[in-house]
Coordinates of C-alpha atoms and ligand atoms in Angstrom, one line a residue:
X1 CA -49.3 35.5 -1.4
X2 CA -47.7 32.3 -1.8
X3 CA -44.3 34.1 -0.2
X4 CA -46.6 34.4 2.8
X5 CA -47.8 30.9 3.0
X6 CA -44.5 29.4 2.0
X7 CA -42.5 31.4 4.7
X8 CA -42.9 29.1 8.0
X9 CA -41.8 26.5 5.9
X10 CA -38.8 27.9 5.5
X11 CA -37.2 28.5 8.4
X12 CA -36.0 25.7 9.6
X13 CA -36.0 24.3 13.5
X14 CA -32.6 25.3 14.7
X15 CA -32.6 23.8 17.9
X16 CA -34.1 20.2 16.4
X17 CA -31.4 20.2 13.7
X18 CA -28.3 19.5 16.0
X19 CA -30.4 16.4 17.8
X20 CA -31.7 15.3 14.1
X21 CA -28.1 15.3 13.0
X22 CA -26.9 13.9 16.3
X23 CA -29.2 10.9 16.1
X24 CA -27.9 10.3 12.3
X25 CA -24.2 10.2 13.6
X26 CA -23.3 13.5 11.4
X27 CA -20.7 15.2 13.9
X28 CA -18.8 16.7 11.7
X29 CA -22.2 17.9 9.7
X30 CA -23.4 19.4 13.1
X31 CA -20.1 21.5 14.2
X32 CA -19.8 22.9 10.2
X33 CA -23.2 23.4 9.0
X34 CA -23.7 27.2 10.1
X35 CA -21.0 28.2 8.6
X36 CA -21.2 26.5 5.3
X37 CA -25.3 27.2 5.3
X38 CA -24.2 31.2 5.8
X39 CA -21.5 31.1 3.5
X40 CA -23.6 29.0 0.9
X41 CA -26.6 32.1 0.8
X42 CA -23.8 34.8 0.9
X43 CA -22.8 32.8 -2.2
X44 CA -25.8 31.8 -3.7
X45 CA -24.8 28.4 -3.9
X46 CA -27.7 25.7 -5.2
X47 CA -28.9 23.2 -2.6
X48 CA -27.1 20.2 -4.3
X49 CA -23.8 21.8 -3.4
X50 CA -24.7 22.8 -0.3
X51 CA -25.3 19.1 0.3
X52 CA -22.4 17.5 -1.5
X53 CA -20.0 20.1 0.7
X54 CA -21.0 19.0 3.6
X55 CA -21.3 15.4 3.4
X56 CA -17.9 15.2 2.0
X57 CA -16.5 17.2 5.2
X58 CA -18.6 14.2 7.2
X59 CA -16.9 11.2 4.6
X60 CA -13.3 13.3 5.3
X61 CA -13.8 13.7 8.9
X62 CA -15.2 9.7 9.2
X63 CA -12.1 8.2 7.4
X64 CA -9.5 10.4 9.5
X65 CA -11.8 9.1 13.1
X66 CA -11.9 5.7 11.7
X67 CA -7.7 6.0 11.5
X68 CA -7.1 7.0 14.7
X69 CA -9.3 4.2 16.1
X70 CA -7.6 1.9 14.1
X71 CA -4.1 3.2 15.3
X72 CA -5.5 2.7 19.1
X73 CA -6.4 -1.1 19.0
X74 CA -3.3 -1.7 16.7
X75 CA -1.5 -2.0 19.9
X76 CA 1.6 -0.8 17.8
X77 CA 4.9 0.2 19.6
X78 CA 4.7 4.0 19.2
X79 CA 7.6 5.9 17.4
X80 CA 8.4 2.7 14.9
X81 CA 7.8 4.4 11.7
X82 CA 9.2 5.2 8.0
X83 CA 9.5 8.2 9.4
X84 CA 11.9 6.8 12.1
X85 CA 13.5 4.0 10.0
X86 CA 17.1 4.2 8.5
X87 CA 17.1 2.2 5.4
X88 CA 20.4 2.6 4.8
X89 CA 21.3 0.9 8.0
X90 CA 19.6 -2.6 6.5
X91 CA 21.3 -2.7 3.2
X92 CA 20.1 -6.5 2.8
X93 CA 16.5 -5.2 2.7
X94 CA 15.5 -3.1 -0.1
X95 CA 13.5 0.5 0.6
X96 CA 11.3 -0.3 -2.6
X97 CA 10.2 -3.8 -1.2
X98 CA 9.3 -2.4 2.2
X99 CA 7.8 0.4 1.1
X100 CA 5.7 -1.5 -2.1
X101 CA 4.4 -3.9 1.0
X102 CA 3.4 -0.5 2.8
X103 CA 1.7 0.9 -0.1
X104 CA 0.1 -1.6 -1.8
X105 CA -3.4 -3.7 -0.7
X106 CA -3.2 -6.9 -3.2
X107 CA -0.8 -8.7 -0.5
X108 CA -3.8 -8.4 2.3
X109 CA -6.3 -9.2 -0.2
X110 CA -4.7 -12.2 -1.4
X111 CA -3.5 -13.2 2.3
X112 CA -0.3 -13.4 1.7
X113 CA 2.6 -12.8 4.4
X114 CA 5.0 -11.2 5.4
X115 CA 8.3 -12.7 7.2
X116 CA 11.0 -10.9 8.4
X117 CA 14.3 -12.7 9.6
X118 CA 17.7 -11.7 11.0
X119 CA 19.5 -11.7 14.6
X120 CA 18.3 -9.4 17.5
X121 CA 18.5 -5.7 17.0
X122 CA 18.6 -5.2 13.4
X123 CA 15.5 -3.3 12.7
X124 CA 13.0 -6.3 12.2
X125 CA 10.3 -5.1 14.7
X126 CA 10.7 -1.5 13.9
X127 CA 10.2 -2.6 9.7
X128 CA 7.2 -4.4 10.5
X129 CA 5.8 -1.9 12.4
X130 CA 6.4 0.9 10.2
X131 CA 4.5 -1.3 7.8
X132 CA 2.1 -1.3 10.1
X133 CA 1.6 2.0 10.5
X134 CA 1.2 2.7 6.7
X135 CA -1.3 0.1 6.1
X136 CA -3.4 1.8 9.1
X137 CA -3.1 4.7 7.4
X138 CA -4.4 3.1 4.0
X139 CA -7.7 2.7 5.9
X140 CA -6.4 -0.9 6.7
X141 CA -6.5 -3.0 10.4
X142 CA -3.3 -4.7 12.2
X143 CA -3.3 -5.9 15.4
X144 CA 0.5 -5.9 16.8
X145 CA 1.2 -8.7 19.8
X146 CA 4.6 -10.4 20.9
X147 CA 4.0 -14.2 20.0
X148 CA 4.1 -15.1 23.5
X149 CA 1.4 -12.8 24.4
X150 CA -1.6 -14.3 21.3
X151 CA -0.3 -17.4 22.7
X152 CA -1.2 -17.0 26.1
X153 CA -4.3 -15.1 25.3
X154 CA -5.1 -17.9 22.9
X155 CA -4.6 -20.6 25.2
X156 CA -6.8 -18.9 27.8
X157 CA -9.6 -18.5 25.6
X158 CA -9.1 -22.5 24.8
X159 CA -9.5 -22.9 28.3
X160 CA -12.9 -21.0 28.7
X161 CA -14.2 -22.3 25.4
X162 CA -13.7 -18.3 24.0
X163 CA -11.1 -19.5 21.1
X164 CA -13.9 -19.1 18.3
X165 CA -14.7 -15.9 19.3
X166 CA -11.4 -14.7 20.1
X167 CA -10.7 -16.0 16.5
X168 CA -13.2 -14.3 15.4
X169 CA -11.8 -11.5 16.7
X170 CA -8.4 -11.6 15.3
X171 CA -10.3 -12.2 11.9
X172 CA -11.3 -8.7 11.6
X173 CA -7.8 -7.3 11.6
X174 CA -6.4 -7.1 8.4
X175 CA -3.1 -7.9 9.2
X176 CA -1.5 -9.9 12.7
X177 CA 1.6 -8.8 13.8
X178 CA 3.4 -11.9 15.4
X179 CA 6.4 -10.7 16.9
X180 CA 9.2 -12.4 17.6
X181 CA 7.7 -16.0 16.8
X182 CA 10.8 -17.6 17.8
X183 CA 10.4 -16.7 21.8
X184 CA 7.5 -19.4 21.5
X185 CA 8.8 -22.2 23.0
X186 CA 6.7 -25.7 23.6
X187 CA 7.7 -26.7 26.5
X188 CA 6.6 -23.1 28.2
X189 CA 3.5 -23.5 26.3
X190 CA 1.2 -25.5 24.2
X191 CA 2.2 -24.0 21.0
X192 CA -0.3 -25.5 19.3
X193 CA -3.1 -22.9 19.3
X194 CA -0.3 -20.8 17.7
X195 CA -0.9 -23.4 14.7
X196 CA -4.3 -23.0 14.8
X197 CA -3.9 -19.6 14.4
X198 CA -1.4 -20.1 11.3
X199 CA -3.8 -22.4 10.0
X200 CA -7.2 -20.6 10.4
X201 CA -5.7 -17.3 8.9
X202 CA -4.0 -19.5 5.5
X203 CA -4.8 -17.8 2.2
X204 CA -7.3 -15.6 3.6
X205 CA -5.7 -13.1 6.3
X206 CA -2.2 -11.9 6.6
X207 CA 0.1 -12.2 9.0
X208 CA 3.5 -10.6 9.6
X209 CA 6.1 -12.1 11.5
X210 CA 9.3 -11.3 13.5
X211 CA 12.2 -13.8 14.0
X212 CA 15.4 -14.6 15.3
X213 CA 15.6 -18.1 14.5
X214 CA 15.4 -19.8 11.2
X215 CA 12.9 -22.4 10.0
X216 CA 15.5 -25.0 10.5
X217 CA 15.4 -24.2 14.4
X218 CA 11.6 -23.8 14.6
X219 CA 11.4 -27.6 15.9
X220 CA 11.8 -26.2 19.0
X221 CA 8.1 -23.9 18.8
X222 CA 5.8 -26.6 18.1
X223 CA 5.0 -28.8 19.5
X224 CA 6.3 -32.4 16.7
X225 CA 8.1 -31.9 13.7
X226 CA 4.6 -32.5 11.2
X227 CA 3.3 -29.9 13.0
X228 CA 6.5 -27.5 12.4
X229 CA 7.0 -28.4 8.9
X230 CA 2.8 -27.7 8.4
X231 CA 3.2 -24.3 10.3
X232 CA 6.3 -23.6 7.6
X233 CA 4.5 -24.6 4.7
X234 CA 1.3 -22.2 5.5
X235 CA 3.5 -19.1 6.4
X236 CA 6.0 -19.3 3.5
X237 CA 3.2 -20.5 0.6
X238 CA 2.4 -16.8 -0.2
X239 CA 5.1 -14.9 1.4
X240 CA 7.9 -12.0 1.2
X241 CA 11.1 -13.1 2.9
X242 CA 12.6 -10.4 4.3
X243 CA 16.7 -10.9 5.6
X244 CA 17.8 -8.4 7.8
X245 CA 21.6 -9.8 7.6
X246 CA 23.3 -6.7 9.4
X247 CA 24.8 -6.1 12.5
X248 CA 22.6 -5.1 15.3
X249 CA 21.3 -1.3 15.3
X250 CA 20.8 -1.0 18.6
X251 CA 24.9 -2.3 19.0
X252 CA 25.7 -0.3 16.7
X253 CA 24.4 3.0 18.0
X254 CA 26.1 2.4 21.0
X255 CA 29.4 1.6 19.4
X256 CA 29.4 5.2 17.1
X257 CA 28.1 7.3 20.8
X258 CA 31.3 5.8 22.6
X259 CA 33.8 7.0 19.0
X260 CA 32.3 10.2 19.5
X261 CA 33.2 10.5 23.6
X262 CA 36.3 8.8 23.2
Ligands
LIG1 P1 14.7 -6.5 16.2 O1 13.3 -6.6 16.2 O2 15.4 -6.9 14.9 O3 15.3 -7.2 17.3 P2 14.2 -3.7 16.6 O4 13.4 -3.4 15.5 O5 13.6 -3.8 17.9 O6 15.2 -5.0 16.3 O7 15.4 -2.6 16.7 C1 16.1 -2.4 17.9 C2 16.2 -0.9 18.2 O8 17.0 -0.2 17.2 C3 14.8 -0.2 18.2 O9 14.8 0.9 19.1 C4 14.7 0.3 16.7 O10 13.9 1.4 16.7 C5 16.1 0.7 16.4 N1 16.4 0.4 15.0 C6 16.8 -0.8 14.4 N2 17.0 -0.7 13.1 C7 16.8 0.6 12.8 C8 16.8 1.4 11.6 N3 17.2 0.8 10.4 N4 16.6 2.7 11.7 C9 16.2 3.3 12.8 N5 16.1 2.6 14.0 C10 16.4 1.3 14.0
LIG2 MG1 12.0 -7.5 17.6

Protein backbone atom coordinates (compact mmCIF):
# COMPACT_ATOMS: atom_id res chain seq x y z
CA UNK A 1 0.00 0.00 0.00
CA UNK A 2 2.60 2.27 0.92
CA UNK A 3 4.45 1.42 -2.66
CA UNK A 4 1.33 2.98 -3.99
CA UNK A 5 1.26 6.10 -1.93
CA UNK A 6 5.06 6.53 -2.09
CA UNK A 7 5.25 6.19 -5.92
CA UNK A 8 4.38 9.98 -7.21
CA UNK A 9 6.94 10.90 -4.94
CA UNK A 10 9.33 9.22 -6.70
CA UNK A 11 9.50 10.18 -9.86
CA UNK A 12 11.07 13.06 -10.10
CA UNK A 13 10.10 16.43 -12.41
CA UNK A 14 12.40 15.96 -15.34
CA UNK A 15 11.69 18.96 -17.10
CA UNK A 16 12.08 21.22 -13.58
CA UNK A 17 15.42 19.53 -12.85
CA UNK A 18 17.53 21.14 -15.67
CA UNK A 19 16.05 24.87 -14.65
CA UNK A 20 16.54 23.85 -10.76
CA UNK A 21 20.15 22.96 -11.55
CA UNK A 22 20.51 25.79 -14.02
CA UNK A 23 19.51 28.38 -11.48
CA UNK A 24 22.14 26.67 -8.88
CA UNK A 25 25.01 27.20 -11.55
CA UNK A 26 25.49 23.13 -11.80
CA UNK A 27 26.32 22.93 -15.72
CA UNK A 28 28.28 20.33 -15.57
CA UNK A 29 25.67 18.48 -13.09
CA UNK A 30 22.90 19.18 -15.78
CA UNK A 31 24.72 17.79 -19.05
CA UNK A 32 25.98 14.39 -16.82
CA UNK A 33 23.25 13.56 -14.58
CA UNK A 34 21.20 11.14 -16.94
CA UNK A 35 23.77 9.18 -17.50
CA UNK A 36 25.32 8.86 -14.14
CA UNK A 37 21.48 8.58 -12.51
CA UNK A 38 20.94 5.45 -15.26
CA UNK A 39 24.22 4.04 -14.67
CA UNK A 40 23.92 4.53 -10.85
CA UNK A 41 20.36 2.18 -10.75
CA UNK A 42 21.87 -0.24 -13.32
CA UNK A 43 24.48 -0.44 -10.59
CA UNK A 44 22.75 -0.20 -7.60
CA UNK A 45 24.72 2.48 -6.32
CA UNK A 46 23.52 4.24 -2.79
CA UNK A 47 22.33 7.82 -2.99
CA UNK A 48 25.52 9.22 -1.19
CA UNK A 49 27.56 8.09 -4.15
CA UNK A 50 25.39 9.12 -6.52
CA UNK A 51 25.80 12.54 -5.02
CA UNK A 52 29.48 12.65 -4.32
CA UNK A 53 30.04 11.53 -8.30
CA UNK A 54 28.43 14.09 -9.49
CA UNK A 55 29.48 16.95 -7.56
CA UNK A 56 32.95 16.09 -8.00
CA UNK A 57 32.51 16.12 -11.98
CA UNK A 58 30.84 19.83 -11.16
CA UNK A 59 34.28 20.72 -8.62
CA UNK A 60 36.47 19.13 -11.76
CA UNK A 61 34.70 20.83 -14.47
CA UNK A 62 34.59 24.38 -12.20
CA UNK A 63 38.41 24.44 -11.62
CA UNK A 64 39.29 23.50 -15.44
CA UNK A 65 36.43 26.85 -16.47
CA UNK A 66 37.93 28.88 -13.76
CA UNK A 67 41.60 28.10 -15.79
CA UNK A 68 40.61 29.02 -18.93
CA UNK A 69 39.11 32.37 -17.67
CA UNK A 70 42.01 32.96 -15.91
CA UNK A 71 44.33 32.24 -19.02
CA UNK A 72 41.96 34.90 -20.98
CA UNK A 73 42.36 38.12 -18.79
CA UNK A 74 46.10 37.04 -18.28
CA UNK A 75 46.62 38.89 -21.33
CA UNK A 76 49.73 36.48 -21.72
CA UNK A 77 51.76 36.37 -25.11
CA UNK A 78 50.47 32.99 -26.46
CA UNK A 79 53.03 30.21 -27.37
CA UNK A 80 55.65 31.44 -24.34
CA UNK A 81 55.66 28.32 -22.40
CA UNK A 82 57.92 25.53 -20.63
CA UNK A 83 56.76 23.72 -23.25
CA UNK A 84 58.44 26.21 -25.71
CA UNK A 85 61.39 27.25 -23.62
CA UNK A 86 64.99 25.98 -24.26
CA UNK A 87 66.77 25.88 -20.96
CA UNK A 88 69.79 24.95 -22.22
CA UNK A 89 69.99 28.06 -24.27
CA UNK A 90 70.08 30.24 -20.82
CA UNK A 91 72.82 28.37 -19.02
CA UNK A 92 73.10 31.40 -16.44
CA UNK A 93 69.57 30.55 -15.26
CA UNK A 94 69.00 27.36 -13.64
CA UNK A 95 65.79 24.93 -14.86
CA UNK A 96 65.30 23.96 -11.08
CA UNK A 97 64.92 27.82 -10.02
CA UNK A 98 62.49 28.59 -12.75
CA UNK A 99 60.69 25.77 -12.53
CA UNK A 100 60.55 25.78 -8.26
CA UNK A 101 59.08 29.53 -8.96
CA UNK A 102 56.49 27.78 -11.40
CA UNK A 103 55.56 25.22 -9.01
CA UNK A 104 55.53 26.49 -5.79
CA UNK A 105 52.77 29.11 -4.06
CA UNK A 106 54.81 30.39 -0.86
CA UNK A 107 56.56 33.13 -3.22
CA UNK A 108 52.88 34.70 -4.06
CA UNK A 109 51.74 34.18 -0.60
CA UNK A 110 54.61 35.86 0.93
CA UNK A 111 54.62 38.63 -1.99
CA UNK A 112 57.77 38.19 -2.93
CA UNK A 113 59.18 38.93 -6.62
CA UNK A 114 60.42 38.00 -9.26
CA UNK A 115 63.12 39.94 -11.42
CA UNK A 116 64.53 38.92 -14.35
CA UNK A 117 67.57 40.87 -16.04
CA UNK A 118 69.80 40.47 -19.19
CA UNK A 119 70.07 42.30 -22.71
CA UNK A 120 67.31 42.04 -25.42
CA UNK A 121 66.47 38.75 -26.84
CA UNK A 122 67.65 36.34 -24.40
CA UNK A 123 64.55 34.62 -23.25
CA UNK A 124 63.56 37.02 -20.31
CA UNK A 125 59.91 37.63 -21.52
CA UNK A 126 59.29 34.14 -22.73
CA UNK A 127 60.77 32.82 -18.78
CA UNK A 128 58.41 35.01 -17.17
CA UNK A 129 55.70 34.11 -19.08
CA UNK A 130 56.06 30.49 -19.00
CA UNK A 131 55.98 31.11 -15.36
CA UNK A 132 53.02 32.60 -15.92
CA UNK A 133 51.44 30.18 -17.50
CA UNK A 134 52.17 27.51 -14.83
CA UNK A 135 51.03 29.52 -11.98
CA UNK A 136 47.57 29.92 -14.04
CA UNK A 137 47.49 26.56 -14.24
CA UNK A 138 48.03 26.12 -10.35
CA UNK A 139 44.65 27.81 -9.99
CA UNK A 140 46.66 31.16 -9.58
CA UNK A 141 45.88 34.88 -11.38
CA UNK A 142 48.65 37.00 -13.45
CA UNK A 143 47.88 39.81 -15.36
CA UNK A 144 50.79 40.32 -18.18
CA UNK A 145 51.20 44.22 -19.43
CA UNK A 146 54.34 45.90 -21.11
CA UNK A 147 55.43 48.63 -18.39
CA UNK A 148 54.55 51.24 -20.69
CA UNK A 149 51.05 50.13 -21.17
CA UNK A 150 50.02 49.90 -16.75
CA UNK A 151 51.69 53.08 -16.99
CA UNK A 152 49.56 54.74 -19.32
CA UNK A 153 46.50 52.99 -18.11
CA UNK A 154 47.52 54.01 -14.67
CA UNK A 155 48.06 57.52 -15.41
CA UNK A 156 44.67 57.68 -17.10
CA UNK A 157 42.85 56.46 -14.36
CA UNK A 158 44.78 59.20 -12.11
CA UNK A 159 43.43 61.53 -14.37
CA UNK A 160 39.66 60.45 -14.00
CA UNK A 161 40.03 59.81 -10.28
CA UNK A 162 39.72 55.70 -11.24
CA UNK A 163 43.45 54.87 -9.78
CA UNK A 164 41.77 53.24 -6.55
CA UNK A 165 39.70 51.24 -8.34
CA UNK A 166 41.95 50.39 -11.02
CA UNK A 167 44.24 49.37 -8.10
CA UNK A 168 41.86 47.58 -6.81
CA UNK A 169 41.80 45.84 -9.75
CA UNK A 170 45.25 44.92 -10.23
CA UNK A 171 45.00 43.64 -6.57
CA UNK A 172 43.12 40.75 -7.43
CA UNK A 173 45.70 39.20 -9.69
CA UNK A 174 48.03 37.17 -8.02
CA UNK A 175 50.91 38.07 -9.84
CA UNK A 176 51.72 41.48 -12.30
CA UNK A 177 53.71 40.96 -15.05
CA UNK A 178 55.71 44.22 -15.66
CA UNK A 179 57.47 43.82 -18.83
CA UNK A 180 60.25 45.45 -19.88
CA UNK A 181 60.39 48.06 -16.88
CA UNK A 182 63.25 49.71 -18.34
CA UNK A 183 61.16 51.17 -21.65
CA UNK A 184 59.55 53.50 -18.84
CA UNK A 185 61.10 56.57 -19.26
CA UNK A 186 60.20 59.95 -17.09
CA UNK A 187 60.36 62.27 -19.39
CA UNK A 188 57.69 60.35 -21.77
CA UNK A 189 55.72 59.87 -18.76
CA UNK A 190 55.02 60.55 -15.15
CA UNK A 191 56.58 57.45 -13.90
CA UNK A 192 55.45 58.03 -10.71
CA UNK A 193 52.15 56.02 -10.62
CA UNK A 194 54.53 53.15 -11.64
CA UNK A 195 55.88 53.70 -7.89
CA UNK A 196 52.75 53.77 -6.59
CA UNK A 197 52.15 50.73 -8.05
CA UNK A 198 55.54 49.15 -6.57
CA UNK A 199 54.65 50.61 -3.49
CA UNK A 200 50.92 49.57 -3.00
CA UNK A 201 51.70 45.88 -4.06
CA UNK A 202 55.09 45.66 -1.29
CA UNK A 203 55.05 42.50 0.84
CA UNK A 204 51.61 41.71 -0.04
CA UNK A 205 51.28 40.95 -4.05
CA UNK A 206 53.93 39.84 -6.39
CA UNK A 207 55.16 41.25 -9.15
CA UNK A 208 57.41 39.95 -11.91
CA UNK A 209 59.51 42.03 -13.88
CA UNK A 210 61.36 42.26 -17.30
CA UNK A 211 64.62 44.33 -17.89
CA UNK A 212 67.23 45.38 -20.02
CA UNK A 213 68.79 47.90 -17.87
CA UNK A 214 70.31 47.46 -14.55
CA UNK A 215 69.32 49.21 -11.24
CA UNK A 216 72.30 51.40 -11.63
CA UNK A 217 70.60 52.93 -14.91
CA UNK A 218 67.06 52.98 -13.54
CA UNK A 219 67.59 56.87 -12.67
CA UNK A 220 66.48 57.40 -15.78
CA UNK A 221 62.48 55.70 -15.00
CA UNK A 222 61.64 57.75 -12.19
CA UNK A 223 61.13 60.41 -11.82
CA UNK A 224 64.39 61.68 -8.65
CA UNK A 225 66.85 59.47 -7.46
CA UNK A 226 64.89 58.95 -3.67
CA UNK A 227 62.28 57.85 -5.63
CA UNK A 228 64.50 55.31 -7.78
CA UNK A 229 66.45 54.06 -4.85
CA UNK A 230 62.71 53.49 -2.88
CA UNK A 231 61.30 51.73 -6.05
CA UNK A 232 64.79 49.36 -5.81
CA UNK A 233 64.45 48.76 -2.35
CA UNK A 234 60.67 47.50 -2.50
CA UNK A 235 61.24 45.21 -5.68
CA UNK A 236 64.55 43.65 -4.55
CA UNK A 237 63.46 43.22 -0.44
CA UNK A 238 61.91 39.75 -1.20
CA UNK A 239 63.13 38.81 -4.54
CA UNK A 240 64.70 36.09 -7.00
CA UNK A 241 67.27 37.70 -9.29
CA UNK A 242 67.24 36.11 -12.27
CA UNK A 243 70.54 36.90 -14.92
CA UNK A 244 69.92 35.94 -18.34
CA UNK A 245 73.82 36.64 -19.31
CA UNK A 246 73.68 34.93 -22.86
CA UNK A 247 73.79 36.05 -26.14
CA UNK A 248 70.48 36.90 -27.68
CA UNK A 249 68.14 33.89 -28.83
CA UNK A 250 66.47 35.53 -31.25
CA UNK A 251 70.33 36.47 -32.89
CA UNK A 252 71.19 33.44 -32.43
CA UNK A 253 68.52 31.59 -34.30
CA UNK A 254 69.20 33.62 -37.09
CA UNK A 255 72.84 33.06 -37.04
CA UNK A 256 72.55 28.81 -36.97
CA UNK A 257 69.41 29.29 -40.07
CA UNK A 258 72.12 31.22 -42.33
CA UNK A 259 75.16 28.02 -41.29
CA UNK A 260 72.62 25.80 -42.44
CA UNK A 261 71.90 27.74 -46.04
CA UNK A 262 75.33 28.63 -46.50
P1 LIG B 1 63.69 39.23 -24.05
O1 LIG B 1 62.43 39.41 -23.32
O2 LIG B 1 64.84 38.84 -23.17
O3 LIG B 1 64.04 40.40 -24.90
P2 LIG B 1 62.21 37.21 -25.46
O4 LIG B 1 61.74 36.38 -24.34
O5 LIG B 1 61.22 38.11 -26.08
O6 LIG B 1 63.53 38.01 -25.06
O7 LIG B 1 62.83 36.23 -26.55
C1 LIG B 1 63.00 36.64 -27.91
C2 LIG B 1 62.49 35.54 -28.83
O8 LIG B 1 63.29 34.38 -28.71
C3 LIG B 1 61.08 35.11 -28.48
O9 LIG B 1 60.41 34.73 -29.66
C4 LIG B 1 61.30 33.91 -27.58
O10 LIG B 1 60.21 33.01 -27.64
C5 LIG B 1 62.56 33.29 -28.16
N1 LIG B 1 63.38 32.71 -27.10
C6 LIG B 1 64.25 33.35 -26.30
N2 LIG B 1 64.87 32.53 -25.46
C7 LIG B 1 64.38 31.30 -25.73
C8 LIG B 1 64.63 29.99 -25.20
N3 LIG B 1 65.51 29.80 -24.22
N4 LIG B 1 63.92 28.96 -25.73
C9 LIG B 1 63.03 29.16 -26.71
N5 LIG B 1 62.76 30.35 -27.26
C10 LIG B 1 63.43 31.42 -26.78
MG1 LIG C 1 61.14 41.04 -23.42
Amino acid sequence: MSNVKDAPAREIDAARLPVMLNTLRLPTIGKIWTQFAAQSDREGWGAGRFLAALCEHELADRDQRRIVRHLRESELPPGKTFATFDFAAVPSVRKAQLTALAESDAWLDQGANLLCFGPSGVGKTHAAAAIGYALIERGRRVFFSRTTDIVQRLQAARRDLSLPSLLAKLDRFDALLLDDLGYARKDQAETAVLFELIAERYERRSLIVTCNQPFGEWDKIFPDPAMTVAAIDRLVHHATILEFNTESYRRRAAGEARQRQG
